Amino acid sequence: MSDSSLPSLTYSVDLSQPTSHYFEVTLSIENWQELQLNLKFPAWTPGSYLIREYVRHLQNFAVVSTPNQSPLAFQKISKNHWQIQTPHISQITVTYRIYAYDLSVRTNHLDDSHGYFNGAALFFLIPGYEKTPITLTIHPPYPDWHIATALTPVEHQAHQFLAPDFDTLVDCPVEIGPHQLLTFSVLGKPHYFAIWGQGNFNPEQLVEDTRKIIETEAYLFDGLPYDRYYFLLHLSSQGFGGLEHKNSCTLSYSRFGFQETEKYQRFLQLVAHEFFHLWNVKRIRPKALETFDYEQENYTPSLWFSEGTTSYYDLLIPLRARIYDSKTFLHNLSKEITRYLLTPGRLVQPLAESSFDAWIKLYRRDAHSDNSQISYYLKGELVTLLLDLMIRDRHQNQRSFDDVLRHLWEHFGQPEIGFTPEQLETIISNIAGLDLTDFFQHYLHGTAELPLAESLEKFGLKLTPILDEPSLPYLGGKVQTENQKTLITFVAAQSPLEKAGVCPGDELLALAGWRVTAEQLPQRLKDYQAGDMMQITVFHQDELKTVQVQLAPPQPSRYEIVRLQNCSERQFQNLKGWLESY
Ligand SMILES: [Zn+2]
């Protein structure tokens, strides 16, 4: 049944000249009944919290009344807002071109090998008509180019799809090209891998391991809340990344990253992560993301849960799916703890603030970021670890963070009601059976050091700092070779290098008067001890500069979780319940 008072909206996307990198877009509106038409272009893509101003790729905007093709008067109100006068005009055609040559999971890419787009970076929204259904027609340039998208195909209409609303149009990226399509069924539902680019993956293995991940996550959330699911996989020379959607995800990965065990496991973690999001963040949403405002920042302190908890589970799911064993799991967790403990910014930026300020910080990293920030992915993952261990220890593994997820799924995810930060804290406290006010005050809203060692010890595990052998005195910087130059890329706050006046971007030339490269640096430091004064020569903004650095005591280069030799029955049972019973 159609509502005669509603306009009909049809987007048509033409990519007849892929080498031009232009998507030619037509918006056809029928049954328009207002005096004005406002068109606004989204500024960001849900899932990637940065204002990206996609409208900068738009050109050749034109609007005519249909069918007589007479141009309509319009005015630009702001950078992304067009206003068109439409008195007595019921049929309108808008045309524009979008330059699409940004290969990332959240943008648009078109060349002679494929086309890929995200609705937020391609389509206007019409304020007040966000809930109006939209028909999408795609015109592939060659007969062997096919279309992969989670949008619902229109029956008996080739290349035509229907989105019930603008959110769904944005939430279903589209891959058009000669991609390889792997089709498989899990729990009675069809799943697809649409793979663009060549790579060293084994299709059977990829499907088998993905199936295990899907089954493991479906078990956790008691079923799959969709009719079918698409993995759009882009293989390129050094791609890495993903973007989640309700019924699909886009993954970007290195084309030769599928044979080496560690790299392949990293890929499967990415699959587990993006797939987990179909529940956590796509359906279980923070209140601030319940209704997207596509034009500006949508602030929330809860991304520690949306992203951090998802990151904790992307470590845990492959273990539960028997893709790797508990030794590998603990090793991978050790690497995350190492990254956390070697980031000075953990003691500066509270976790909730890291989430809130995602829009200005996480996606805009610079040489100082590690001194002033902590990723809500990383710290959120470790705070989830602490909570999971606390709940498990207190309830002898009869409860866990899984129960938090299931509760949120039932009460907020399924009915799609956004949760407030206070509700989230209350639900976790209730499942823990503890007043967690202090916990959240210290570790979510404050910058207290996380009690990782104490928590792991209750599970018969020891967090061990590892110093290089022989241990090197501490300088507090990172160096990298670029164009045969040894560049200082990071200077830690309060470190010997900072105190001596060495800056990020300086070119390191010599130690104690002798040339040094990035590779030689550790070897050369072996000749010194903590407390020694050492001469360092750099180019600082092209000026030759020699400074005296006083070396500090050695610091751990990494942390490793090891099993305690003699653990109590309770520690043994705790660990068993956490890592072996599922
Ligand atoms: Zn994520």
Coordinates of C-alpha atoms and ligand atoms in Angstrom, one line a residue, residues 244 273-274 277 307 310 377, ligand 1:
E244 CA 30.1 -2.5 10.8
H273 CA 35.0 -7.7 15.7
E274 CA 32.9 -6.3 12.8
H277 CA 29.0 -5.0 16.1
E307 CA 34.2 -0.4 20.7
T310 CA 33.8 -5.4 21.1
Y377 CA 39.2 0.7 22.0
Ligands
ZN1 ZN 34.7 -1.6 16.0

